[in-house]
Amino acid sequence: MNRKTKSKIEVTFIYLFFLIMFVIIGYPLFWAVMMSLNPGTNMLVTDLFPDNPTLEHYKWLFTDPKSDYLIWYKNSLFIAILNAAGSIVITSLIAYAFSRYKFVGRKYGLYMFLLLQMFPALMGMVALYILLNTIGLTDSLWGLLLIYLGGQIPFNAWLVKGYFDTIPKELDEAAKIDGAGHLKIFWTIMLPLAKPILAVVALFNFMAPFMDFLLPRIVLTSPENFTLALGLFNFINDQFSTNFTRFAAGAILIALPIALVFLLLQRYLISGLTSGATKG
């Protein structure tokens, strides 16, 4: 087999792989969109291509008095925005300290970050729930936000620290000669140069509250405090529930703020996703 034929076969298999992955990923999304346009609420009578497509389910989510969808949307946006902003601040400060300072326990602190990444947050939910109950933050959006902010530290701090390590320390030394302190160096040099990796951190932590179900399920009990994932689950969790089309409509709308944030951060994301782990 000559090289040209071999190359064509490899390209064919690559395109075939991408086609299979597109079908696996795209078909459930397409089905959800079509289901949200079907009249009625029962999944068993929905068609992949509805004869009479309607937007009544989207309208119901925002106008029906029985729907708390707007409240859930507001709660999710509230947690997502604060989680993204808080994660950037906390992560960048911790990563800067580990990247630029020499202190006792630094090496073992980095090892601890690696170790903590091996265990999902769900393993510590009993302890976290007891902690939230002790400080009076059970069934509270602030309590859920506290778990998100703390849980993101190990992975993101290691990621951003690796990116900070790629920034030449000569820039710090030049700034110190000009009389700049650590805070000014961090604010005027490190943060502007670290925009790509911080954009990645912001996007991932903005997405988390919209996608997560288990943590809100354990922490939140009042319907007025539900996030979107937990609230939409209540549409279909009952044995006699037939709100599948409304569930699909609500699920589709979750993508809007995530897509908007992705578009705003897009120019930073490519370089940020490929950096941060090159030097530890």
Short mmCIF file of C-alpha atoms in Angstrom, two decimals:
data_model
loop_
_atom_site.label_atom_id
_atom_site.label_comp_id
_atom_site.label_asym_id
_atom_site.label_seq_id
_atom_site.Cartn_x
_atom_site.Cartn_y
_atom_site.Cartn_z
CA MET A 1 0.00 0.00 0.00
CA ASN A 2 1.51 3.30 -1.10
CA ARG A 3 1.63 6.38 1.07
CA LYS A 4 -1.12 8.24 -0.83
CA THR A 5 -3.63 5.40 -0.44
CA LYS A 6 -2.74 5.01 3.22
CA SER A 7 -3.28 8.74 3.76
CA LYS A 8 -6.71 8.60 2.11
CA ILE A 9 -7.74 5.69 4.34
CA GLU A 10 -6.62 7.55 7.46
CA VAL A 11 -8.55 10.67 6.42
CA THR A 12 -11.64 8.54 5.70
CA PHE A 13 -11.52 6.98 9.16
CA ILE A 14 -11.04 10.41 10.76
CA TYR A 15 -14.11 11.81 8.99
CA LEU A 16 -16.07 8.66 9.85
CA PHE A 17 -15.14 9.08 13.51
CA PHE A 18 -16.25 12.72 13.50
CA LEU A 19 -19.51 11.76 11.79
CA ILE A 20 -20.25 9.11 14.44
CA MET A 21 -19.46 11.56 17.25
CA PHE A 22 -21.67 14.20 15.61
CA VAL A 23 -24.58 11.76 15.51
CA ILE A 24 -24.03 10.68 19.13
CA ILE A 25 -23.88 14.28 20.34
CA GLY A 26 -26.27 15.92 17.90
CA TYR A 27 -29.16 13.45 17.90
CA PRO A 28 -30.18 13.93 21.59
CA LEU A 29 -29.96 17.70 21.15
CA PHE A 30 -32.04 17.60 17.97
CA TRP A 31 -34.60 15.35 19.68
CA ALA A 32 -34.84 17.77 22.64
CA VAL A 33 -35.46 20.73 20.28
CA MET A 34 -38.13 18.85 18.35
CA MET A 35 -39.76 17.63 21.56
CA SER A 36 -39.98 21.19 22.86
CA LEU A 37 -41.92 22.14 19.71
CA ASN A 38 -44.44 19.30 19.99
CA PRO A 39 -47.97 20.13 21.18
CA GLY A 40 -49.05 18.38 24.35
CA THR A 41 -46.87 17.35 27.24
CA ASN A 42 -46.53 13.56 27.00
CA MET A 43 -43.29 12.15 25.60
CA LEU A 44 -45.04 9.03 24.30
CA VAL A 45 -47.06 10.97 21.71
CA THR A 46 -44.31 13.32 20.53
CA ASP A 47 -42.96 13.12 16.99
CA LEU A 48 -39.40 13.69 15.84
CA PHE A 49 -40.84 16.09 13.25
CA PRO A 50 -44.05 17.56 14.72
CA ASP A 51 -46.92 18.21 12.31
CA ASN A 52 -47.99 21.33 14.17
CA PRO A 53 -44.90 22.83 15.86
CA THR A 54 -45.67 25.28 18.63
CA LEU A 55 -43.87 27.57 21.07
CA GLU A 56 -46.53 27.14 23.75
CA HIS A 57 -44.15 25.34 26.10
CA TYR A 58 -41.65 28.19 26.02
CA LYS A 59 -44.48 30.62 26.66
CA TRP A 60 -45.76 28.50 29.54
CA LEU A 61 -42.37 28.55 31.26
CA PHE A 62 -42.39 32.35 31.49
CA THR A 63 -46.07 33.23 31.81
CA ASP A 64 -47.89 30.48 33.71
CA PRO A 65 -48.38 31.25 37.44
CA LYS A 66 -47.62 27.60 38.28
CA SER A 67 -44.18 27.84 36.69
CA ASP A 68 -41.19 28.85 38.82
CA TYR A 69 -38.88 28.73 35.83
CA LEU A 70 -37.95 32.41 35.98
CA ILE A 71 -37.04 32.07 39.66
CA TRP A 72 -34.86 29.05 38.91
CA TYR A 73 -33.23 30.89 36.02
CA LYS A 74 -32.49 33.87 38.23
CA ASN A 75 -31.03 31.63 40.94
CA SER A 76 -28.80 29.83 38.46
CA LEU A 77 -27.56 33.08 36.92
CA PHE A 78 -26.91 34.53 40.37
CA ILE A 79 -24.77 31.55 41.41
CA ALA A 80 -23.08 31.23 38.01
CA ILE A 81 -21.98 34.87 37.83
CA LEU A 82 -20.73 34.99 41.42
CA ASN A 83 -19.06 31.60 41.04
CA ALA A 84 -17.22 32.67 37.89
CA ALA A 85 -16.11 36.01 39.35
CA GLY A 86 -15.21 34.59 42.74
CA SER A 87 -13.30 31.70 41.20
CA ILE A 88 -11.17 34.08 39.14
CA VAL A 89 -10.27 36.15 42.20
CA ILE A 90 -9.60 33.25 44.58
CA THR A 91 -7.85 31.05 42.03
CA SER A 92 -5.58 33.78 40.65
CA LEU A 93 -4.46 34.87 44.13
CA ILE A 94 -3.69 31.30 45.22
CA ALA A 95 -1.95 30.48 41.94
CA TYR A 96 0.14 33.67 42.14
CA ALA A 97 1.27 32.80 45.65
CA PHE A 98 2.32 29.27 44.65
CA SER A 99 3.97 30.46 41.45
CA ARG A 100 5.96 33.42 42.75
CA TYR A 101 6.45 32.93 46.50
CA LYS A 102 8.76 30.50 48.29
CA PHE A 103 7.32 29.40 51.62
CA VAL A 104 7.26 26.44 53.95
CA GLY A 105 4.78 23.79 52.78
CA ARG A 106 4.59 25.05 49.19
CA LYS A 107 5.60 21.71 47.69
CA TYR A 108 3.22 19.71 49.85
CA GLY A 109 0.45 22.22 49.16
CA LEU A 110 0.77 21.50 45.45
CA TYR A 111 0.70 17.78 46.14
CA MET A 112 -2.45 18.30 48.19
CA PHE A 113 -4.10 20.05 45.23
CA LEU A 114 -3.30 17.05 43.04
CA LEU A 115 -4.60 14.64 45.65
CA LEU A 116 -7.86 16.52 46.17
CA GLN A 117 -8.59 16.39 42.44
CA MET A 118 -8.84 12.61 42.70
CA PHE A 119 -11.92 12.73 44.91
CA PRO A 120 -15.32 14.08 43.76
CA ALA A 121 -17.07 16.64 45.94
CA LEU A 122 -19.90 14.15 46.48
CA MET A 123 -17.65 12.08 48.75
CA GLY A 124 -17.57 14.94 51.24
CA MET A 125 -21.22 15.89 51.06
CA VAL A 126 -22.04 14.61 54.55
CA ALA A 127 -19.29 16.74 56.04
CA LEU A 128 -20.23 19.70 53.83
CA TYR A 129 -23.89 19.42 54.80
CA ILE A 130 -22.98 19.32 58.51
CA LEU A 131 -20.75 22.37 57.99
CA LEU A 132 -23.52 24.29 56.20
CA ASN A 133 -26.00 23.31 58.88
CA THR A 134 -23.61 24.53 61.59
CA ILE A 135 -23.25 27.96 60.02
CA GLY A 136 -26.93 28.15 59.05
CA LEU A 137 -26.52 28.00 55.27
CA THR A 138 -28.51 24.87 54.42
CA ASP A 139 -31.25 25.48 51.85
CA SER A 140 -29.41 28.66 50.86
CA LEU A 141 -27.94 29.82 47.57
CA TRP A 142 -25.02 31.26 49.52
CA GLY A 143 -24.28 27.86 51.00
CA LEU A 144 -24.31 26.24 47.55
CA LEU A 145 -22.07 29.03 46.24
CA LEU A 146 -19.65 28.43 49.10
CA ILE A 147 -19.30 24.76 48.11
CA TYR A 148 -18.72 25.67 44.47
CA LEU A 149 -16.07 28.25 45.32
CA GLY A 150 -14.23 25.91 47.63
CA GLY A 151 -14.51 22.88 45.39
CA GLN A 152 -12.99 24.57 42.36
CA ILE A 153 -9.76 25.60 44.11
CA PRO A 154 -7.57 22.45 43.69
CA PHE A 155 -7.99 21.96 39.94
CA ASN A 156 -8.14 25.61 38.89
CA ALA A 157 -5.31 26.74 41.17
CA TRP A 158 -3.03 24.06 39.72
CA LEU A 159 -4.07 25.02 36.18
CA VAL A 160 -3.55 28.76 36.62
CA LYS A 161 -0.32 28.23 38.59
CA GLY A 162 1.08 26.33 35.61
CA TYR A 163 0.17 29.25 33.36
CA PHE A 164 1.74 31.79 35.72
CA ASP A 165 4.95 29.74 35.67
CA THR A 166 5.23 30.37 31.92
CA ILE A 167 5.28 34.15 32.45
CA PRO A 168 8.94 35.24 32.72
CA LYS A 169 9.97 36.29 36.20
CA GLU A 170 12.15 38.96 34.61
CA LEU A 171 8.97 41.02 34.21
CA ASP A 172 8.47 40.91 37.99
CA GLU A 173 12.07 41.92 38.62
CA ALA A 174 11.84 44.83 36.19
CA ALA A 175 8.66 46.02 37.88
CA LYS A 176 10.29 45.77 41.32
CA ILE A 177 13.17 47.95 40.11
CA ASP A 178 10.55 50.56 39.19
CA GLY A 179 9.17 50.37 42.72
CA ALA A 180 6.18 48.08 42.15
CA GLY A 181 5.02 45.83 44.98
CA HIS A 182 3.61 42.33 44.76
CA LEU A 183 0.01 43.54 44.51
CA LYS A 184 0.80 45.94 41.69
CA ILE A 185 2.79 43.27 39.84
CA PHE A 186 -0.13 40.88 40.24
CA TRP A 187 -2.70 43.42 39.05
CA THR A 188 -0.80 45.14 36.20
CA ILE A 189 1.38 42.32 34.86
CA MET A 190 0.15 38.87 35.82
CA LEU A 191 -3.60 39.29 35.37
CA PRO A 192 -3.46 40.95 31.90
CA LEU A 193 -1.07 38.26 30.64
CA ALA A 194 -3.17 35.47 32.15
CA LYS A 195 -6.45 36.44 30.48
CA PRO A 196 -6.63 33.23 28.37
CA ILE A 197 -6.42 30.84 31.32
CA LEU A 198 -8.68 33.02 33.48
CA ALA A 199 -11.26 32.96 30.66
CA VAL A 200 -11.19 29.16 30.79
CA VAL A 201 -11.68 29.24 34.57
CA ALA A 202 -14.54 31.73 34.21
CA LEU A 203 -16.33 29.65 31.57
CA PHE A 204 -16.04 26.34 33.42
CA ASN A 205 -17.24 27.82 36.69
CA PHE A 206 -20.06 29.71 34.98
CA MET A 207 -21.29 26.47 33.43
CA ALA A 208 -21.14 24.42 36.64
CA PRO A 209 -24.33 25.70 38.38
CA PHE A 210 -26.37 25.18 35.20
CA MET A 211 -25.16 21.60 34.75
CA ASP A 212 -24.89 20.35 38.32
CA PHE A 213 -27.77 18.44 39.87
CA LEU A 214 -26.40 16.40 42.78
CA LEU A 215 -25.08 19.23 44.97
CA PRO A 216 -28.23 21.39 44.69
CA ARG A 217 -30.32 18.28 45.31
CA ILE A 218 -28.57 17.74 48.65
CA VAL A 219 -28.26 21.36 49.78
CA LEU A 220 -31.51 22.96 48.55
CA THR A 221 -35.00 21.96 49.67
CA SER A 222 -37.24 24.99 49.00
CA PRO A 223 -38.62 25.36 45.44
CA GLU A 224 -37.89 29.11 45.49
CA ASN A 225 -34.18 28.31 45.94
CA PHE A 226 -33.91 25.65 43.24
CA THR A 227 -31.46 25.99 40.38
CA LEU A 228 -32.50 25.13 36.83
CA ALA A 229 -31.22 21.55 36.86
CA LEU A 230 -33.00 20.76 40.12
CA GLY A 231 -36.18 22.63 39.19
CA LEU A 232 -36.50 20.99 35.79
CA PHE A 233 -36.00 17.58 37.37
CA ASN A 234 -39.21 18.14 39.32
CA PHE A 235 -41.09 18.36 36.01
CA ILE A 236 -40.53 14.66 35.36
CA ASN A 237 -39.55 13.02 38.66
CA ASP A 238 -43.09 12.10 39.69
CA GLN A 239 -44.52 8.79 38.55
CA PHE A 240 -47.49 10.50 36.89
CA SER A 241 -45.68 13.57 35.51
CA THR A 242 -46.15 14.27 31.81
CA ASN A 243 -44.19 17.51 31.47
CA PHE A 244 -41.53 16.13 29.16
CA THR A 245 -42.05 18.70 26.42
CA ARG A 246 -41.87 21.55 28.94
CA PHE A 247 -38.77 19.93 30.41
CA ALA A 248 -37.20 19.90 26.93
CA ALA A 249 -38.04 23.56 26.36
CA GLY A 250 -36.53 24.55 29.69
CA ALA A 251 -33.42 22.49 29.02
CA ILE A 252 -32.87 24.12 25.63
CA LEU A 253 -32.97 27.60 27.17
CA ILE A 254 -30.17 26.68 29.57
CA ALA A 255 -27.76 26.87 26.64
CA LEU A 256 -28.41 30.56 25.97
CA PRO A 257 -26.32 32.19 28.76
CA ILE A 258 -23.56 29.59 28.36
CA ALA A 259 -23.37 30.25 24.62
CA LEU A 260 -23.30 34.00 25.24
CA VAL A 261 -20.42 33.74 27.72
CA PHE A 262 -18.58 31.40 25.34
CA LEU A 263 -18.88 33.94 22.53
CA LEU A 264 -17.65 36.76 24.77
CA LEU A 265 -14.60 34.76 25.88
CA GLN A 266 -13.97 32.92 22.63
CA ARG A 267 -10.83 34.81 21.59
CA TYR A 268 -9.11 33.82 24.85
CA LEU A 269 -10.29 30.23 25.15
CA ILE A 270 -8.20 28.47 22.50
CA SER A 271 -4.86 29.65 23.86
CA GLY A 272 -6.06 29.17 27.43
CA LEU A 273 -7.14 25.56 26.93
CA THR A 274 -3.75 24.64 25.46
CA SER A 275 -1.76 26.34 28.21
CA GLY A 276 -1.34 26.00 31.93
CA ALA A 277 -0.11 22.42 32.08
CA THR A 278 3.16 22.95 30.20
CA LYS A 279 5.15 23.87 33.26
CA GLY A 280 4.46 22.87 36.82
#
